Amino acid sequence: MKHRVFIALVISLFVPFLIMFRVSSTPSEPLTSPIPVEETSTSESLRSLAQKRGIYIGPAVAWEPLQNDANYRSVLAQEFNILTPENIMKFEYVHPQRDRYDFTQVDALVAFAKANNIEVRGHPLVWHHALPRWLWLNENKFTRDELIAILREHIQTVVGRYRGQVVAWDVVSEAINRDGSLRDTIWLRNIGPEYIDLAFRWAHEADPKARLFYSDYGNDEEGPKPDAMYNLVRAMLQRGVPISGVGLQTHRHLKEPPSVERIAKNMKRHADLGIEVQFTELDVQIVEATGTWEERLAAQGRVYSDLLRVCLAAQNCTAFMTWGFTDRYTWVNNLTGKVEAPLIFDTSYRPKPAYEALKKALSSGA
Ligand code: XIL
């Protein structure tokens, strides 16, 4: 009898604990169940409209709200057909020690995307930022061959793990300076310019079906940097390097609105090479622009829809991606130190004029 009471006591004390522990230690669990989406005739989602136009539409996704904010997850599932992890696939997160990878968070994000029928865009494999300490602190201790081996293993481990589950990768990011020269990075310094070709070849070996992209900012219009990128891509194609497209990050400010003519021209020359283009990180800062708040929101909406129209009109533009989707979570606030409003939903998940402008662009001229 005494024995049974003891067991009952143990169970009643520990089971709630175990449940709590399980819930908090397995954030991936709720992320794997599909979220029901509503579709009414008056409010078609961005994803359903985009699908009819044959393009991907979606945002970068931050890990914290993906785990903790149900509204965040529900807008994601409702509105978008592609997403990219904002940070958790970066080298330092996924490969924190030389002989240890940590895929817990990325696995959970990929499971969320799969459960909700959303494609995943991988970002980024080779970049000069977000490197782990074991790598950048020891740069001088590694030989060229060792760094080649490290980069190859990194790319093939990450791409290989998500083979068939990631439609497109930013293979190399931000390798070109404003003046068109190659950026001085750990990879250029130690491996030489051929690190770019090698990265694409390794990624292709690990997942021959994934689309492989070069991504940068300040590359969407014209000038030394866009020209250098174009020349790089053309030369890579001539060398038989498996590159599918270029990512135009397009972090923008209302003070300098984009030129749709120049972007269309830039897209066209890449189309002539047989290369895809995607807007990959669009956001539009408005806090420092002139006009009333309403005027600025309307002007922001015009920038969003102008860029979407350019993409829809270009035969080779395959994705329209924003860097976040709600002003509640945006990297721009940290970048500028101001409370910005660069995205298409406000901080309470209400659609902004930019959201309506995107819908209109997707619905018209089909
Ligand atoms: C940014 C993230 O949004 C921030 O949270 C992080 O602190 C720094 O990186 N270009 C890129 C992205 O390719 O990976 C960057 O993301 C923004 C600029």
XYZ file of C-alpha atoms and ligand atoms in Angstrom:
384
model
C 0.000 0.000 0.000
C 2.691 2.396 1.101
C 4.531 1.467 -2.045
C 1.574 2.465 -4.269
C 1.140 5.807 -2.550
C 4.794 6.485 -3.123
C 4.536 5.664 -6.826
C 1.410 7.839 -7.182
C 3.246 10.691 -5.499
C 6.230 10.351 -7.754
C 4.003 10.307 -10.837
C 1.919 13.299 -9.786
C 5.033 15.318 -8.992
C 7.113 14.431 -11.991
C 4.731 13.971 -14.890
C 3.798 17.668 -15.149
C 7.500 18.438 -15.002
C 8.289 15.998 -17.729
C 5.530 17.412 -19.912
C 6.736 20.965 -19.363
C 10.285 19.980 -20.089
C 9.272 18.146 -23.237
C 7.266 21.054 -24.575
C 9.974 23.603 -23.938
C 12.833 21.422 -25.076
C 11.241 20.376 -28.368
C 10.277 23.608 -30.082
C 10.072 21.754 -33.340
C 7.009 19.835 -32.271
C 4.273 22.449 -32.799
C 6.039 23.541 -35.969
C 5.312 20.261 -37.691
C 1.518 20.480 -37.641
C -0.106 22.190 -40.607
C -1.925 25.449 -39.880
C -5.412 25.658 -41.434
C -5.625 28.504 -43.963
C -8.671 30.477 -45.001
C -9.362 31.483 -48.555
C -12.396 33.612 -49.369
C -13.322 35.045 -52.740
C -12.775 38.597 -51.461
C -9.420 37.927 -49.858
C -7.207 35.700 -51.905
C -3.776 35.187 -50.356
C -0.542 36.439 -51.865
C 0.598 32.861 -52.334
C -2.459 31.845 -54.281
C -2.222 34.905 -56.529
C 1.527 34.419 -56.987
C 1.072 30.787 -57.874
C -1.208 31.783 -60.748
C 1.553 34.073 -62.011
C 4.162 31.353 -61.677
C 6.407 33.005 -59.088
C 7.414 32.390 -55.510
C 6.512 34.987 -52.907
C 7.724 34.930 -49.326
C 9.855 36.349 -46.550
C 12.917 35.701 -44.418
C 11.781 34.034 -41.219
C 13.222 34.748 -37.785
C 13.596 31.846 -35.397
C 12.261 33.421 -32.190
C 8.809 34.401 -33.449
C 8.542 31.228 -35.503
C 8.741 29.372 -32.223
C 6.874 31.707 -29.946
C 4.359 33.764 -31.894
C 1.292 31.937 -33.227
C 0.171 34.983 -35.238
C 3.529 35.002 -36.980
C 3.174 31.356 -37.947
C -0.373 31.755 -39.092
C 0.353 34.684 -41.440
C 3.296 32.726 -42.843
C 1.139 29.689 -43.572
C -1.664 31.815 -45.002
C 0.238 34.137 -47.293
C 3.478 32.694 -48.596
C 4.732 29.837 -50.766
C 8.464 30.215 -50.008
C 10.553 31.263 -47.028
C 14.188 31.601 -46.094
C 15.735 31.395 -42.639
C 16.921 34.876 -41.671
C 19.906 33.671 -39.627
C 19.800 30.054 -38.485
C 21.407 28.568 -41.595
C 24.420 30.865 -41.368
C 27.812 29.232 -40.825
C 28.217 30.163 -37.154
C 24.792 28.772 -36.198
C 24.831 25.577 -38.162
C 28.530 24.740 -37.782
C 29.522 26.108 -34.347
C 32.594 23.919 -33.937
C 34.956 22.489 -36.503
C 33.739 18.942 -35.967
C 30.161 19.716 -34.877
C 27.097 20.826 -36.812
C 23.803 21.809 -35.184
C 20.765 21.404 -37.389
C 18.092 21.433 -34.673
C 16.598 24.774 -35.579
C 16.895 24.433 -39.342
C 15.296 20.986 -39.194
C 12.352 22.476 -37.301
C 12.006 25.328 -39.779
C 12.126 22.943 -42.740
C 9.485 20.760 -41.049
C 7.253 23.821 -40.545
C 7.637 24.750 -44.201
C 6.887 21.220 -45.344
C 3.811 20.905 -43.126
C 2.450 24.113 -44.616
C 3.402 23.458 -48.200
C 6.006 26.237 -48.318
C 9.279 25.915 -50.233
C 12.593 26.738 -48.551
C 15.329 28.952 -49.943
C 18.702 28.292 -48.313
C 20.819 31.246 -47.184
C 23.858 31.594 -47.292
C 26.622 29.019 -47.736
C 29.660 31.240 -48.301
C 29.707 34.688 -46.717
C 32.231 36.846 -44.873
C 29.837 37.490 -41.970
C 28.430 35.154 -39.331
C 31.501 32.938 -39.259
C 32.219 30.888 -36.127
C 35.104 31.868 -33.868
C 36.947 28.592 -34.503
C 37.247 29.704 -38.108
C 37.945 33.433 -38.144
C 40.097 33.459 -35.025
C 42.326 30.765 -36.530
C 42.477 32.040 -40.083
C 46.275 32.228 -40.043
C 46.652 28.747 -38.640
C 44.910 27.024 -41.547
C 46.706 26.196 -44.778
C 45.015 26.858 -48.114
C 44.270 23.145 -48.497
C 42.741 23.014 -45.029
C 40.455 25.959 -45.772
C 39.428 24.365 -49.060
C 38.616 21.161 -47.192
C 36.675 23.063 -44.510
C 34.590 24.976 -47.027
C 33.913 21.916 -49.126
C 32.847 19.876 -46.132
C 30.648 22.699 -44.850
C 28.851 23.188 -48.154
C 28.382 19.505 -48.844
C 27.210 18.701 -45.325
C 24.639 21.492 -45.248
C 23.380 21.119 -48.818
C 23.484 17.327 -48.536
C 21.349 17.311 -45.400
C 18.587 19.247 -47.141
C 18.950 17.634 -50.546
C 15.540 17.703 -52.239
C 14.116 19.968 -49.518
C 15.673 23.302 -50.427
C 14.711 24.606 -53.867
C 17.400 27.258 -54.142
C 20.569 28.266 -52.323
C 22.463 31.496 -51.954
C 25.776 29.764 -52.537
C 28.027 32.824 -52.438
C 26.905 36.090 -50.907
C 28.320 39.616 -51.120
C 31.640 38.748 -52.762
C 31.868 41.983 -54.804
C 32.755 45.514 -53.664
C 30.985 48.668 -54.786
C 33.802 49.386 -57.284
C 33.461 45.953 -58.863
C 36.567 44.352 -57.331
C 36.314 41.148 -55.323
C 35.766 41.667 -51.602
C 38.704 40.872 -49.334
C 37.323 37.957 -47.314
C 38.764 34.960 -45.509
C 37.887 32.930 -48.615
C 39.467 35.234 -51.198
C 42.598 35.816 -49.098
C 43.283 32.162 -48.484
C 41.807 30.244 -51.390
C 41.884 32.855 -54.157
C 39.102 33.918 -56.554
C 38.433 30.323 -57.540
C 36.601 29.800 -54.227
C 33.474 31.055 -55.998
C 33.524 28.433 -58.777
C 34.460 25.730 -56.285
C 31.558 26.604 -53.970
C 29.034 26.269 -56.800
C 30.528 23.000 -58.014
C 30.476 21.493 -54.512
C 26.901 22.602 -53.890
C 25.837 21.117 -57.218
C 27.487 17.802 -56.353
C 25.592 17.702 -53.060
C 22.185 18.461 -54.623
C 22.174 18.459 -58.424
C 18.533 19.624 -58.561
C 18.840 22.683 -56.314
C 18.931 26.080 -58.029
C 22.198 27.849 -57.169
C 22.448 31.614 -56.758
C 25.000 34.361 -56.318
C 23.501 37.049 -54.024
C 24.458 40.632 -53.295
C 23.176 44.126 -52.508
C 23.622 47.198 -54.706
C 23.561 44.870 -57.713
C 20.025 45.456 -58.972
C 20.432 48.485 -61.265
C 23.573 49.566 -63.132
C 27.157 50.610 -62.399
C 30.471 48.955 -61.550
C 29.045 46.437 -59.081
C 26.121 45.150 -61.180
C 28.486 45.035 -64.172
C 31.089 43.075 -62.217
C 28.442 40.601 -61.095
C 27.163 40.201 -64.639
C 30.705 39.623 -65.936
C 31.428 37.163 -63.146
C 28.291 35.143 -63.915
C 28.988 35.173 -67.648
C 32.542 33.971 -67.104
C 31.328 31.275 -64.704
C 28.915 30.006 -67.341
C 31.729 29.942 -69.881
C 33.752 27.827 -67.453
C 30.816 25.463 -67.066
C 30.123 26.406 -63.437
C 26.603 25.360 -62.378
C 25.017 28.711 -61.513
C 21.259 29.189 -62.007
C 20.668 32.748 -60.954
C 21.455 35.941 -59.124
C 19.772 37.248 -55.998
C 19.054 40.957 -55.801
C 18.843 41.735 -52.083
C 17.284 45.162 -52.716
C 17.368 46.648 -49.224
C 15.918 50.041 -50.080
C 15.068 53.467 -48.745
C 12.199 55.674 -49.869
C 14.680 58.539 -50.221
C 16.262 56.753 -53.181
C 13.479 54.861 -54.917
C 14.576 52.174 -57.345
C 14.595 52.761 -61.085
C 12.333 50.166 -62.626
C 13.828 50.810 -66.070
C 17.364 50.092 -64.884
C 16.286 46.985 -62.984
C 14.337 45.680 -65.984
C 17.404 46.205 -68.166
C 19.641 44.405 -65.701
C 17.197 41.498 -65.490
C 17.042 41.319 -69.280
C 20.800 40.982 -69.741
C 20.790 38.097 -67.273
C 17.848 36.529 -69.114
C 19.956 36.679 -72.266
C 22.557 34.572 -70.462
C 19.839 32.110 -69.413
C 20.190 33.202 -65.791
C 17.303 33.609 -63.314
C 16.918 36.648 -61.087
C 15.116 36.830 -57.768
C 14.420 39.656 -55.353
C 15.717 38.029 -52.199
C 15.740 40.526 -49.315
C 13.497 43.448 -50.173
C 12.592 45.983 -47.507
C 11.899 49.709 -47.827
C 12.821 52.148 -45.060
C 10.483 55.123 -44.675
C 11.145 56.787 -41.309
C 13.540 59.410 -42.660
C 11.633 60.175 -45.854
C 9.473 63.266 -46.314
C 5.659 63.491 -46.366
C 3.003 62.482 -43.876
C 3.096 58.953 -42.527
C 0.162 57.989 -44.773
C 1.923 59.429 -47.813
C 5.063 57.512 -46.991
C 3.149 54.266 -46.541
C 1.500 54.825 -49.916
C 4.863 55.590 -51.558
C 6.319 52.479 -49.934
C 3.459 50.489 -51.436
C 4.341 51.886 -54.860
C 7.961 50.782 -54.491
C 6.847 47.272 -53.543
C 4.382 46.981 -56.397
C 6.715 48.591 -58.962
C 9.351 45.980 -58.134
C 6.855 43.149 -58.230
C 5.634 44.357 -61.636
C 9.211 44.420 -62.946
C 9.615 40.859 -61.733
C 6.346 39.719 -63.280
C 7.254 41.339 -66.591
C 10.721 39.765 -66.730
C 10.686 36.251 -68.123
C 13.534 35.177 -65.817
C 12.369 36.625 -62.466
C 11.227 33.670 -60.396
C 10.864 34.907 -56.807
C 9.841 37.993 -54.897
C 11.167 37.793 -51.352
C 11.128 40.294 -48.509
C 13.450 40.389 -45.494
C 10.742 39.657 -42.925
C 7.056 40.448 -43.371
C 5.901 42.255 -40.240
C 7.305 45.513 -38.868
C 7.184 43.768 -35.490
C 10.396 41.933 -36.367
C 12.819 43.648 -38.723
C 16.595 43.723 -38.817
C 16.393 47.361 -40.003
C 15.636 48.547 -36.451
C 19.009 47.238 -35.317
C 20.726 48.503 -38.427
C 19.506 52.094 -38.155
C 18.783 52.351 -34.424
C 15.324 53.684 -35.345
C 11.924 52.094 -35.132
C 11.464 51.498 -38.836
C 8.477 50.235 -40.792
C 10.003 48.611 -43.875
C 7.709 45.622 -44.440
C 4.199 44.764 -45.663
C 2.370 44.036 -42.383
C 2.418 46.436 -39.438
C 3.519 45.502 -35.925
C 0.014 44.129 -35.176
C -0.078 42.032 -38.347
C -2.457 44.397 -40.073
C -1.807 44.511 -43.833
C -0.180 47.812 -44.872
C -0.754 49.633 -48.163
C 2.306 47.732 -49.461
C 0.475 44.449 -48.942
C -2.558 45.696 -50.866
C -0.278 47.061 -53.589
C 1.353 43.653 -54.009
C -2.057 42.000 -54.304
C -3.099 44.496 -56.919
C 0.074 43.942 -58.934
C -0.419 40.175 -58.780
C -4.071 40.471 -59.823
C -3.600 42.849 -62.717
C -2.234 42.241 -66.194
C -2.297 38.486 -65.792
C 20.911 40.047 -41.256
C 19.837 39.598 -40.279
O 18.601 40.105 -40.709
C 20.153 40.082 -38.903
O 19.229 39.542 -37.957
C 21.570 39.688 -38.512
O 21.897 40.249 -37.268
C 22.567 40.153 -39.553
O 22.175 39.640 -40.825
N 22.211 40.713 -46.150
C 22.054 39.365 -45.931
C 21.358 38.893 -44.693
O 22.376 38.558 -46.808
O 21.814 37.634 -44.263
C 21.457 39.905 -43.592
O 20.662 39.437 -42.501
C 21.016 41.258 -44.076
C 21.888 41.737 -45.191
